[in-house]
Amino acid sequence: MIGFRGASRYYSDAYRDGFALECRAIRHLRETMGFTNVIVMIPFCRTVGEADRVLEVMAENGLSRGENGLQVYVMCEIPSNVIEAEAFAERFDGFSIGSNDLTQLTLGIDRDSEALAGLFSERDPAVLWMIETVIAKARKAGRKIGLCGQAPSNDPGFARLLVRAGIDSISVTPDSFIAVRNNVAEAEKAGSPAPA
């Protein structure tokens, strides 16, 4: 899980050619097919220096952030993304909280470990602090922030917490969409999000 994955692959000699092909595909989507609303998401970006390297390689492959409206988001799934959110916000247009990985890395728990069953919880105070903190930092920096993960689909209280914290978007499973939409609407009526 914490090995050679995400952003580190994009500037590595071992995958550089593969990433160049990914960049070419995105350019084709945007420039040839007209999908200019496509936003690039960089996963598992461990450090600000790594962010700079990935953005540099993207630019070398014809994808410069801001050019022709190109937005680049970063996944927030590592505690360093929260701790240095202000610096990441200078380099990216938005964040997507990967709550499963953020929980695993904050608590040091593999969510698939039978021996640790019951300890994995996105409602753990340390994880909630991480999520609420990065939402506040992103809003202060004027960056969009969403959450992808299972918790809002399964836990109405968690979704309401995200609304109160000022989240911009929440991904949900198709079967839970209507229930989550109604839950979020009620939470929005109950009180406005945290100030930016």
JSON list of C-alpha atoms in Angstrom, two decimals, residues 22-123:
[
{"chain": "A", "resi": 22, "resn": "GLU", "atom": "CA", "xyz": [-1.45, 8.92, -20.08]},
{"chain": "A", "resi": 23, "resn": "CYS", "atom": "CA", "xyz": [-0.71, 12.60, -20.70]},
{"chain": "A", "resi": 24, "resn": "ARG", "atom": "CA", "xyz": [-1.18, 12.11, -24.43]},
{"chain": "A", "resi": 25, "resn": "ALA", "atom": "CA", "xyz": [-4.57, 10.49, -23.79]},
{"chain": "A", "resi": 26, "resn": "ILE", "atom": "CA", "xyz": [-5.66, 13.42, -21.63]},
{"chain": "A", "resi": 27, "resn": "ARG", "atom": "CA", "xyz": [-4.49, 15.89, -24.27]},
{"chain": "A", "resi": 28, "resn": "HIS", "atom": "CA", "xyz": [-6.50, 13.96, -26.88]},
{"chain": "A", "resi": 29, "resn": "LEU", "atom": "CA", "xyz": [-9.59, 14.10, -24.67]},
{"chain": "A", "resi": 30, "resn": "ARG", "atom": "CA", "xyz": [-9.23, 17.84, -24.10]},
{"chain": "A", "resi": 31, "resn": "GLU", "atom": "CA", "xyz": [-7.86, 19.09, -27.41]},
{"chain": "A", "resi": 32, "resn": "THR", "atom": "CA", "xyz": [-9.28, 16.69, -30.02]},
{"chain": "A", "resi": 33, "resn": "MET", "atom": "CA", "xyz": [-12.49, 15.42, -28.46]},
{"chain": "A", "resi": 34, "resn": "GLY", "atom": "CA", "xyz": [-13.35, 18.74, -26.81]},
{"chain": "A", "resi": 35, "resn": "PHE", "atom": "CA", "xyz": [-13.68, 17.52, -23.22]},
{"chain": "A", "resi": 36, "resn": "THR", "atom": "CA", "xyz": [-12.10, 20.64, -21.76]},
{"chain": "A", "resi": 37, "resn": "ASN", "atom": "CA", "xyz": [-13.81, 19.96, -18.44]},
{"chain": "A", "resi": 38, "resn": "VAL", "atom": "CA", "xyz": [-11.48, 17.00, -17.76]},
{"chain": "A", "resi": 39, "resn": "ILE", "atom": "CA", "xyz": [-9.55, 17.62, -14.56]},
{"chain": "A", "resi": 40, "resn": "VAL", "atom": "CA", "xyz": [-6.34, 15.71, -13.82]},
{"chain": "A", "resi": 41, "resn": "MET", "atom": "CA", "xyz": [-6.06, 14.09, -10.38]},
{"chain": "A", "resi": 42, "resn": "ILE", "atom": "CA", "xyz": [-2.64, 13.23, -8.93]},
{"chain": "A", "resi": 43, "resn": "PRO", "atom": "CA", "xyz": [-2.83, 10.35, -6.45]},
{"chain": "A", "resi": 44, "resn": "PHE", "atom": "CA", "xyz": [-0.58, 9.58, -3.51]},
{"chain": "A", "resi": 45, "resn": "CYS", "atom": "CA", "xyz": [1.55, 12.71, -3.76]},
{"chain": "A", "resi": 46, "resn": "ARG", "atom": "CA", "xyz": [3.80, 12.45, -0.71]},
{"chain": "A", "resi": 47, "resn": "THR", "atom": "CA", "xyz": [5.64, 15.78, -0.67]},
{"chain": "A", "resi": 48, "resn": "VAL", "atom": "CA", "xyz": [5.51, 19.26, -2.13]},
{"chain": "A", "resi": 49, "resn": "GLY", "atom": "CA", "xyz": [8.75, 18.52, -3.98]},
{"chain": "A", "resi": 50, "resn": "GLU", "atom": "CA", "xyz": [7.13, 15.48, -5.53]},
{"chain": "A", "resi": 51, "resn": "ALA", "atom": "CA", "xyz": [4.18, 17.66, -6.61]},
{"chain": "A", "resi": 52, "resn": "ASP", "atom": "CA", "xyz": [6.61, 20.01, -8.37]},
{"chain": "A", "resi": 53, "resn": "ARG", "atom": "CA", "xyz": [8.28, 17.11, -10.17]},
{"chain": "A", "resi": 54, "resn": "VAL", "atom": "CA", "xyz": [4.99, 15.66, -11.39]},
{"chain": "A", "resi": 55, "resn": "LEU", "atom": "CA", "xyz": [3.75, 19.05, -12.62]},
{"chain": "A", "resi": 56, "resn": "GLU", "atom": "CA", "xyz": [7.06, 19.53, -14.43]},
{"chain": "A", "resi": 57, "resn": "VAL", "atom": "CA", "xyz": [6.77, 16.15, -16.19]},
{"chain": "A", "resi": 58, "resn": "MET", "atom": "CA", "xyz": [3.15, 16.92, -17.11]},
{"chain": "A", "resi": 59, "resn": "ALA", "atom": "CA", "xyz": [4.27, 20.24, -18.64]},
{"chain": "A", "resi": 60, "resn": "GLU", "atom": "CA", "xyz": [6.98, 18.44, -20.60]},
{"chain": "A", "resi": 61, "resn": "ASN", "atom": "CA", "xyz": [4.17, 16.30, -22.01]},
{"chain": "A", "resi": 62, "resn": "GLY", "atom": "CA", "xyz": [2.01, 19.24, -23.03]},
{"chain": "A", "resi": 63, "resn": "LEU", "atom": "CA", "xyz": [-0.20, 19.50, -19.93]},
{"chain": "A", "resi": 64, "resn": "SER", "atom": "CA", "xyz": [0.61, 22.72, -18.09]},
{"chain": "A", "resi": 65, "resn": "ARG", "atom": "CA", "xyz": [-1.65, 23.62, -15.20]},
{"chain": "A", "resi": 66, "resn": "GLY", "atom": "CA", "xyz": [-3.74, 26.66, -16.08]},
{"chain": "A", "resi": 67, "resn": "GLU", "atom": "CA", "xyz": [-3.05, 26.44, -19.82]},
{"chain": "A", "resi": 68, "resn": "ASN", "atom": "CA", "xyz": [-6.31, 26.22, -21.77]},
{"chain": "A", "resi": 69, "resn": "GLY", "atom": "CA", "xyz": [-8.13, 26.05, -18.45]},
{"chain": "A", "resi": 70, "resn": "LEU", "atom": "CA", "xyz": [-6.42, 22.83, -17.30]},
{"chain": "A", "resi": 71, "resn": "GLN", "atom": "CA", "xyz": [-7.05, 22.17, -13.62]},
{"chain": "A", "resi": 72, "resn": "VAL", "atom": "CA", "xyz": [-4.97, 19.71, -11.63]},
{"chain": "A", "resi": 73, "resn": "TYR", "atom": "CA", "xyz": [-6.22, 18.31, -8.31]},
{"chain": "A", "resi": 74, "resn": "VAL", "atom": "CA", "xyz": [-4.34, 16.26, -5.73]},
{"chain": "A", "resi": 75, "resn": "MET", "atom": "CA", "xyz": [-5.64, 13.36, -3.71]},
{"chain": "A", "resi": 76, "resn": "CYS", "atom": "CA", "xyz": [-5.47, 14.02, 0.02]},
{"chain": "A", "resi": 77, "resn": "GLU", "atom": "CA", "xyz": [-4.76, 10.59, 1.37]},
{"chain": "A", "resi": 78, "resn": "ILE", "atom": "CA", "xyz": [-1.52, 11.02, 3.33]},
{"chain": "A", "resi": 79, "resn": "PRO", "atom": "CA", "xyz": [-1.11, 12.98, 6.58]},
{"chain": "A", "resi": 80, "resn": "SER", "atom": "CA", "xyz": [1.55, 15.13, 4.87]},
{"chain": "A", "resi": 81, "resn": "ASN", "atom": "CA", "xyz": [-1.18, 16.37, 2.49]},
{"chain": "A", "resi": 82, "resn": "VAL", "atom": "CA", "xyz": [-3.06, 17.76, 5.49]},
{"chain": "A", "resi": 83, "resn": "ILE", "atom": "CA", "xyz": [-0.02, 19.08, 7.35]},
{"chain": "A", "resi": 84, "resn": "GLU", "atom": "CA", "xyz": [1.26, 20.93, 4.26]},
{"chain": "A", "resi": 85, "resn": "ALA", "atom": "CA", "xyz": [-2.14, 21.67, 2.69]},
{"chain": "A", "resi": 86, "resn": "GLU", "atom": "CA", "xyz": [-1.32, 25.34, 2.20]},
{"chain": "A", "resi": 87, "resn": "ALA", "atom": "CA", "xyz": [1.76, 24.48, 0.12]},
{"chain": "A", "resi": 88, "resn": "PHE", "atom": "CA", "xyz": [-0.15, 21.85, -1.86]},
{"chain": "A", "resi": 89, "resn": "ALA", "atom": "CA", "xyz": [-2.88, 24.44, -2.49]},
{"chain": "A", "resi": 90, "resn": "GLU", "atom": "CA", "xyz": [-0.30, 26.68, -4.18]},
{"chain": "A", "resi": 91, "resn": "ARG", "atom": "CA", "xyz": [0.41, 23.90, -6.67]},
{"chain": "A", "resi": 92, "resn": "PHE", "atom": "CA", "xyz": [-3.02, 22.37, -7.20]},
{"chain": "A", "resi": 93, "resn": "ASP", "atom": "CA", "xyz": [-6.50, 23.66, -7.98]},
{"chain": "A", "resi": 94, "resn": "GLY", "atom": "CA", "xyz": [-8.30, 21.36, -5.58]},
{"chain": "A", "resi": 95, "resn": "PHE", "atom": "CA", "xyz": [-8.20, 18.36, -3.27]},
{"chain": "A", "resi": 96, "resn": "SER", "atom": "CA", "xyz": [-10.04, 15.05, -3.11]},
{"chain": "A", "resi": 97, "resn": "ILE", "atom": "CA", "xyz": [-9.87, 13.39, 0.29]},
{"chain": "A", "resi": 98, "resn": "GLY", "atom": "CA", "xyz": [-9.28, 9.67, -0.08]},
{"chain": "A", "resi": 99, "resn": "SER", "atom": "CA", "xyz": [-10.73, 8.80, 3.30]},
{"chain": "A", "resi": 100, "resn": "ASN", "atom": "CA", "xyz": [-9.86, 5.10, 3.20]},
{"chain": "A", "resi": 101, "resn": "ASP", "atom": "CA", "xyz": [-6.13, 5.64, 2.65]},
{"chain": "A", "resi": 102, "resn": "LEU", "atom": "CA", "xyz": [-6.04, 8.68, 4.93]},
{"chain": "A", "resi": 103, "resn": "THR", "atom": "CA", "xyz": [-7.58, 6.58, 7.70]},
{"chain": "A", "resi": 104, "resn": "GLN", "atom": "CA", "xyz": [-5.14, 3.72, 7.14]},
{"chain": "A", "resi": 105, "resn": "LEU", "atom": "CA", "xyz": [-2.12, 6.01, 7.15]},
{"chain": "A", "resi": 106, "resn": "THR", "atom": "CA", "xyz": [-3.27, 8.15, 10.06]},
{"chain": "A", "resi": 107, "resn": "LEU", "atom": "CA", "xyz": [-3.99, 5.14, 12.28]},
{"chain": "A", "resi": 108, "resn": "GLY", "atom": "CA", "xyz": [-1.41, 2.74, 10.84]},
{"chain": "A", "resi": 109, "resn": "ILE", "atom": "CA", "xyz": [-4.17, 0.20, 10.21]},
{"chain": "A", "resi": 110, "resn": "ASP", "atom": "CA", "xyz": [-4.65, -1.98, 7.15]},
{"chain": "A", "resi": 111, "resn": "ARG", "atom": "CA", "xyz": [-8.41, -1.95, 6.57]},
{"chain": "A", "resi": 112, "resn": "ASP", "atom": "CA", "xyz": [-8.25, -5.53, 5.28]},
{"chain": "A", "resi": 113, "resn": "SER", "atom": "CA", "xyz": [-6.48, -6.93, 8.34]},
{"chain": "A", "resi": 114, "resn": "GLU", "atom": "CA", "xyz": [-8.63, -9.45, 10.17]},
{"chain": "A", "resi": 115, "resn": "ALA", "atom": "CA", "xyz": [-6.41, -9.11, 13.24]},
{"chain": "A", "resi": 116, "resn": "LEU", "atom": "CA", "xyz": [-7.22, -5.39, 13.43]},
{"chain": "A", "resi": 117, "resn": "ALA", "atom": "CA", "xyz": [-10.90, -5.66, 12.52]},
{"chain": "A", "resi": 118, "resn": "GLY", "atom": "CA", "xyz": [-12.89, -2.98, 14.28]},
{"chain": "A", "resi": 119, "resn": "LEU", "atom": "CA", "xyz": [-10.00, -0.54, 14.62]},
{"chain": "A", "resi": 120, "resn": "PHE", "atom": "CA", "xyz": [-10.38, 0.95, 11.13]},
{"chain": "A", "resi": 121, "resn": "SER", "atom": "CA", "xyz": [-12.74, 3.90, 11.52]},
{"chain": "A", "resi": 122, "resn": "GLU", "atom": "CA", "xyz": [-13.07, 7.12, 9.58]},
{"chain": "A", "resi": 123, "resn": "ARG", "atom": "CA", "xyz": [-14.80, 8.45, 12.71]}
]
